[in-house]
Structure formats: C-alpha cells, structure tokens
GROMACS .gro file of N, CA, C and O in nm:
model
  304
    1MET      N    1  10.559   3.567   4.099
    1MET     CA    2  10.600   3.636   4.219
    1MET      C    3  10.488   3.728   4.270
    1MET      O    4  10.475   3.749   4.387
    2ARG      N    5  10.409   3.783   4.180
    2ARG     CA    6  10.303   3.874   4.219
    2ARG      C    7  10.187   3.802   4.288
    2ARG      O    8  10.122   3.857   4.375
    3MET      N    9  10.162   3.679   4.248
    3MET     CA   10  10.048   3.605   4.302
    3MET      C   11  10.061   3.579   4.453
    3MET      O   12   9.963   3.599   4.525
    4PRO      N   13  10.176   3.536   4.504
    4PRO     CA   14  10.186   3.516   4.650
    4PRO      C   15  10.164   3.645   4.729
    4PRO      O   16  10.102   3.643   4.836
    5LYS      N   17  10.210   3.759   4.678
    5LYS     CA   18  10.190   3.885   4.748
    5LYS      C   19  10.041   3.921   4.751
    5LYS      O   20   9.989   3.967   4.852
    6LEU      N   21   9.972   3.898   4.640
    6LEU     CA   22   9.830   3.925   4.633
    6LEU      C   23   9.753   3.837   4.731
    6LEU      O   24   9.666   3.884   4.804
    7CYS      N   25   9.789   3.710   4.734
    7CYS     CA   26   9.722   3.616   4.825
    7CYS      C   27   9.747   3.657   4.971
    7CYS      O   28   9.655   3.652   5.054
    8THR      N   29   9.868   3.698   5.001
    8THR     CA   30   9.901   3.740   5.137
    8THR      C   31   9.821   3.864   5.176
    8THR      O   32   9.766   3.872   5.286
    9CYS      N   33   9.812   3.959   5.085
    9CYS     CA   34   9.735   4.081   5.113
    9CYS      C   35   9.587   4.049   5.133
    9CYS      O   36   9.523   4.104   5.223
   10LEU      N   37   9.532   3.962   5.052
   10LEU     CA   38   9.392   3.924   5.067
   10LEU      C   39   9.368   3.851   5.200
   10LEU      O   40   9.266   3.871   5.265
   11LEU      N   41   9.462   3.766   5.237
   11LEU     CA   42   9.450   3.693   5.363
   11LEU      C   43   9.452   3.789   5.481
   11LEU      O   44   9.370   3.779   5.572
   12VAL      N   45   9.544   3.884   5.479
   12VAL     CA   46   9.552   3.983   5.588
   12VAL      C   47   9.424   4.066   5.594
   12VAL      O   48   9.370   4.092   5.701
   13THR      N   49   9.373   4.106   5.480
   13THR     CA   50   9.249   4.184   5.476
   13THR      C   51   9.132   4.103   5.530
   13THR      O   52   9.050   4.155   5.608
   14ALA      N   53   9.123   3.978   5.494
   14ALA     CA   54   9.014   3.892   5.542
   14ALA      C   55   9.023   3.873   5.693
   14ALA      O   56   8.922   3.878   5.764
   15LEU      N   57   9.142   3.853   5.745
   15LEU     CA   58   9.159   3.835   5.890
   15LEU      C   59   9.124   3.962   5.965
   15LEU      O   60   9.062   3.957   6.072
   16ALA      N   61   9.162   4.075   5.912
   16ALA     CA   62   9.130   4.203   5.977
   16ALA      C   63   8.979   4.226   5.979
   16ALA      O   64   8.924   4.278   6.076
   17ALA      N   65   8.913   4.189   5.872
   17ALA     CA   66   8.768   4.208   5.864
   17ALA      C   67   8.693   4.116   5.959
   17ALA      O   68   8.583   4.149   6.004
   18CYS      N   69   8.751   4.002   5.991
   18CYS     CA   70   8.684   3.905   6.077
   18CYS      C   71   8.723   3.918   6.224
   18CYS      O   72   8.680   3.838   6.306
   19SER      N   73   8.804   4.015   6.256
   19SER     CA   74   8.848   4.032   6.394
   19SER      C   75   8.730   4.068   6.483
   19SER      O   76   8.635   4.133   6.441
   20ALA      N   77   8.741   4.027   6.608
   20ALA     CA   78   8.635   4.058   6.705
   20ALA      C   79   8.634   4.208   6.734
   20ALA      O   80   8.736   4.275   6.725
   21GLU      N   81   8.516   4.256   6.772
   21GLU     CA   82   8.504   4.397   6.808
   21GLU      C   83   8.577   4.422   6.939
   21GLU      O   84   8.590   4.333   7.022
   22ALA      N   85   8.620   4.545   6.956
   22ALA     CA   86   8.686   4.582   7.080
   22ALA      C   87   8.584   4.577   7.194
   22ALA      O   88   8.469   4.616   7.176
   23PRO      N   89   8.624   4.527   7.312
   23PRO     CA   90   8.531   4.520   7.424
   23PRO      C   91   8.497   4.660   7.476
   23PRO      O   92   8.568   4.757   7.449
   24LEU      N   93   8.388   4.669   7.550
   24LEU     CA   94   8.349   4.796   7.609
   24LEU      C   95   8.453   4.842   7.711
   24LEU      O   96   8.513   4.760   7.779
   25SER      N   97   8.469   4.971   7.723
   25SER     CA   98   8.555   5.024   7.828
   25SER      C   99   8.483   5.003   7.961
   25SER      O  100   8.361   4.982   7.965
   26LEU      N  101   8.556   5.010   8.068
   26LEU     CA  102   8.497   4.991   8.201
   26LEU      C  103   8.388   5.096   8.226
   26LEU      O  104   8.280   5.063   8.274
   27THR      N  105   8.413   5.219   8.187
   27THR     CA  106   8.315   5.326   8.207
   27THR      C  107   8.186   5.297   8.133
   27THR      O  108   8.076   5.312   8.189
   28ASP      N  109   8.198   5.254   8.008
   28ASP     CA  110   8.078   5.222   7.929
   28ASP      C  111   8.004   5.102   7.985
   28ASP      O  112   7.881   5.099   7.987
   29LYS      N  113   8.078   5.003   8.032
   29LYS     CA  114   8.015   4.883   8.087
   29LYS      C  115   7.941   4.916   8.217
   29LYS      O  116   7.830   4.868   8.240
   30VAL      N  117   8.003   4.999   8.301
   30VAL     CA  118   7.938   5.040   8.426
   30VAL      C  119   7.809   5.116   8.395
   30VAL      O  120   7.705   5.090   8.455
   31LYS      N  121   7.816   5.207   8.299
   31LYS     CA  122   7.699   5.287   8.263
   31LYS      C  123   7.586   5.198   8.210
   31LYS      O  124   7.471   5.209   8.252
   32ALA      N  125   7.619   5.110   8.117
   32ALA     CA  126   7.519   5.023   8.056
   32ALA      C  127   7.459   4.928   8.159
   32ALA      O  128   7.337   4.906   8.161
   33THR      N  129   7.540   4.873   8.246
   33THR     CA  130   7.492   4.778   8.346
   33THR      C  131   7.407   4.847   8.451
   33THR      O  132   7.305   4.794   8.495
   34SER      N  133   7.447   4.967   8.492
   34SER     CA  134   7.370   5.037   8.595
   34SER      C  135   7.231   5.075   8.544
   34SER      O  136   7.136   5.084   8.623
   35GLU      N  137   7.216   5.093   8.414
   35GLU     CA  138   7.084   5.122   8.357
   35GLU      C  139   6.990   5.002   8.362
   35GLU      O  140   6.869   5.017   8.350
   36LEU      N  141   7.045   4.883   8.383
   36LEU     CA  142   6.964   4.762   8.391
   36LEU      C  143   6.909   4.738   8.530
   36LEU      O  144   6.816   4.658   8.547
   37ILE      N  145   6.965   4.805   8.630
   37ILE     CA  146   6.923   4.785   8.769
   37ILE      C  147   6.789   4.855   8.792
   37ILE      O  148   6.771   4.970   8.754
   38ALA      N  149   6.696   4.786   8.856
   38ALA     CA  150   6.563   4.842   8.885
   38ALA      C  151   6.575   4.961   8.981
   38ALA      O  152   6.671   4.971   9.058
   39ASP      N  153   6.476   5.049   8.974
   39ASP     CA  154   6.477   5.170   9.055
   39ASP      C  155   6.418   5.151   9.195
   39ASP      O  156   6.403   5.248   9.269
   40ARG      N  157   6.386   5.031   9.231
   40ARG     CA  158   6.327   5.005   9.363
   40ARG      C  159   6.430   5.030   9.474
   40ARG      O  160   6.550   5.011   9.453
   41PRO      N  161   6.384   5.071   9.592
   41PRO     CA  162   6.476   5.102   9.703
   41PRO      C  163   6.567   4.984   9.742
   41PRO      O  164   6.684   5.003   9.774
   42GLU      N  165   6.512   4.864   9.737
   42GLU     CA  166   6.593   4.747   9.776
   42GLU      C  167   6.703   4.715   9.674
   42GLU      O  168   6.793   4.635   9.701
   43CYS      N  169   6.697   4.778   9.558
   43CYS     CA  170   6.797   4.754   9.453
   43CYS      C  171   6.903   4.865   9.446
   43CYS      O  172   7.000   4.853   9.372
   44ALA      N  173   6.884   4.970   9.524
   44ALA     CA  174   6.977   5.084   9.521
   44ALA      C  175   7.119   5.042   9.559
   44ALA      O  176   7.217   5.098   9.508
   45GLU      N  177   7.129   4.943   9.646
   45GLU     CA  178   7.260   4.893   9.689
   45GLU      C  179   7.343   4.844   9.569
   45GLU      O  180   7.463   4.872   9.560
   46TYR      N  181   7.279   4.775   9.477
   46TYR     CA  182   7.351   4.721   9.361
   46TYR      C  183   7.393   4.832   9.265
   46TYR      O  184   7.502   4.827   9.209
   47ALA      N  185   7.309   4.932   9.249
   47ALA     CA  186   7.343   5.045   9.162
   47ALA      C  187   7.464   5.119   9.216
   47ALA      O  188   7.554   5.158   9.140
   48SER      N  189   7.470   5.137   9.347
   48SER     CA  190   7.586   5.207   9.405
   48SER      C  191   7.712   5.122   9.398
   48SER      O  192   7.822   5.174   9.378
   49LYS      N  193   7.698   4.990   9.413
   49LYS     CA  194   7.814   4.901   9.403
   49LYS      C  195   7.871   4.901   9.262
   49LYS      O  196   7.992   4.901   9.244
   50ILE      N  197   7.784   4.901   9.163
   50ILE     CA  198   7.831   4.901   9.024
   50ILE      C  199   7.906   5.029   8.994
   50ILE      O  200   8.008   5.029   8.927
   51GLY      N  201   7.858   5.141   9.048
   51GLY     CA  202   7.924   5.269   9.027
   51GLY      C  203   8.066   5.272   9.081
   51GLY      O  204   8.151   5.345   9.031
   52GLY      N  205   8.093   5.191   9.182
   52GLY     CA  206   8.226   5.187   9.242
   52GLY      C  207   8.313   5.071   9.194
   52GLY      O  208   8.420   5.047   9.249
   53ALA      N  209   8.269   5.000   9.094
   53ALA     CA  210   8.344   4.884   9.044
   53ALA      C  211   8.476   4.929   8.982
   53ALA      O  212   8.483   5.031   8.914
   54SER      N  213   8.581   4.851   9.008
   54SER     CA  214   8.714   4.888   8.958
   54SER      C  215   8.761   4.805   8.839
   54SER      O  216   8.865   4.835   8.781
   55ASP      N  217   8.685   4.700   8.804
   55ASP     CA  218   8.721   4.621   8.685
   55ASP      C  219   8.598   4.550   8.630
   55ASP      O  220   8.493   4.547   8.693
   56ASN      N  221   8.611   4.494   8.512
   56ASN     CA  222   8.499   4.428   8.444
   56ASN      C  223   8.446   4.309   8.522
   56ASN      O  224   8.327   4.281   8.521
   57ARG      N  225   8.535   4.238   8.589
   57ARG     CA  226   8.495   4.120   8.666
   57ARG      C  227   8.400   4.161   8.778
   57ARG      O  228   8.300   4.094   8.803
   58GLN      N  229   8.430   4.272   8.846
   58GLN     CA  230   8.343   4.320   8.953
   58GLN      C  231   8.205   4.358   8.899
   58GLN      O  232   8.104   4.329   8.962
   59VAL      N  233   8.203   4.423   8.785
   59VAL     CA  234   8.074   4.461   8.724
   59VAL      C  235   7.992   4.336   8.697
   59VAL      O  236   7.873   4.331   8.728
   60ASP      N  237   8.056   4.233   8.642
   60ASP     CA  238   7.986   4.108   8.612
   60ASP      C  239   7.932   4.042   8.740
   60ASP      O  240   7.819   3.992   8.743
   61GLN      N  241   8.013   4.042   8.845
   61GLN     CA  242   7.971   3.980   8.971
   61GLN      C  243   7.853   4.055   9.033
   61GLN      O  244   7.757   3.993   9.079
   62ILE      N  245   7.859   4.189   9.031
   62ILE     CA  246   7.750   4.268   9.089
   62ILE      C  247   7.623   4.249   9.006
   62ILE      O  248   7.513   4.239   9.062
   63TYR      N  249   7.637   4.242   8.875
   63TYR     CA  250   7.520   4.218   8.790
   63TYR      C  251   7.456   4.083   8.826
   63TYR      O  252   7.333   4.074   8.839
   64GLN      N  253   7.536   3.981   8.844
   64GLN     CA  254   7.482   3.849   8.878
   64GLN      C  255   7.413   3.851   9.014
   64GLN      O  256   7.308   3.788   9.032
   65LEU      N  257   7.471   3.925   9.110
   65LEU     CA  258   7.407   3.937   9.242
   65LEU      C  259   7.272   4.009   9.229
   65LEU      O  260   7.173   3.969   9.292
   66ALA      N  261   7.268   4.116   9.150
   66ALA     CA  262   7.143   4.189   9.130
   66ALA      C  263   7.040   4.101   9.059
   66ALA      O  264   6.921   4.105   9.092
   67LYS      N  265   7.086   4.022   8.966
   67LYS     CA  266   6.995   3.932   8.894
   67LYS      C  267   6.936   3.828   8.989
   67LYS      O  268   6.816   3.800   8.986
   68THR      N  269   7.020   3.774   9.075
   68THR     CA  270   6.975   3.676   9.174
   68THR      C  271   6.873   3.738   9.270
   68THR      O  272   6.778   3.672   9.312
   69ALA      N  273   6.892   3.866   9.302
   69ALA     CA  274   6.802   3.936   9.394
   69ALA      C  275   6.679   3.994   9.322
   69ALA      O  276   6.602   4.068   9.382
   70HIS      N  277   6.662   3.960   9.193
   70HIS     CA  278   6.550   4.008   9.112
   70HIS      C  279   6.548   4.161   9.103
   70HIS      O  280   6.443   4.224   9.110
   71CYS      N  281   6.666   4.219   9.089
   71CYS     CA  282   6.679   4.364   9.080
   71CYS      C  283   6.714   4.412   8.939
   71CYS      O  284   6.757   4.525   8.921
   72ILE      N  285   6.695   4.328   8.841
   72ILE     CA  286   6.715   4.368   8.701
   72ILE      C  287   6.577   4.408   8.648
   72ILE      O  288   6.476   4.342   8.677
   73LYS      N  289   6.573   4.518   8.575
   73LYS     CA  290   6.445   4.566   8.522
   73LYS      C  291   6.376   4.452   8.445
   73LYS      O  292   6.441   4.379   8.370
   74PRO      N  293   6.245   4.437   8.462
   74PRO     CA  294   6.175   4.323   8.402
   74PRO      C  295   6.174   4.322   8.249
   74PRO      O  296   6.160   4.216   8.190
   75ASP      N  297   6.190   4.436   8.185
   75ASP     CA  298   6.187   4.438   8.039
   75ASP      C  299   6.321   4.407   7.976
   75ASP      O  300   6.336   4.416   7.855
   76VAL      N  301   6.418   4.364   8.056
   76VAL     CA  302   6.550   4.329   8.004
   76VAL      C  303   6.554   4.181   7.975
   76VAL      O  304   6.510   4.101   8.050
   0.00000   0.00000   0.00000
C-alpha cells in the first residue's frame, strides 16, 4: 500500500519540476521589448506604441513592425 503512494508523490514532484516557467507580465514584456527599439528618431513611433500596448499580442505585433522597419538595435 505504501509503494503506490510513494510513486504518486514522486510523479507529482517530477511533473511540478518540469512545469513551464510563468510568462512575463505585460509590464515586464513592454519594458524588455521597448529596450530593444533603436534610439533613432524614425523609430520613436514604435517605442511610444509599445508603451501604450494593452496586451501581449499587441506588443508582439509592434515588435514585428519595428523589426520590419529595421528599428531593432543591431546588437540584438
């Protein structure tokens, strides 16, 4: 009877250890993404748009637009 309980506990522990990390909060994602935008005047539009993003999807879309416009810092 003790062996099944031990196996169950080990299984739960292993699953908990392998769980994915929690995603970034919107605030952290906005901050991290805005630091990737180049400081050039033509890129200021993207930095201001990211600051006003209301969800993760918007941050991703603005990042892709900035990337397409070559407004991501070159060392990234």
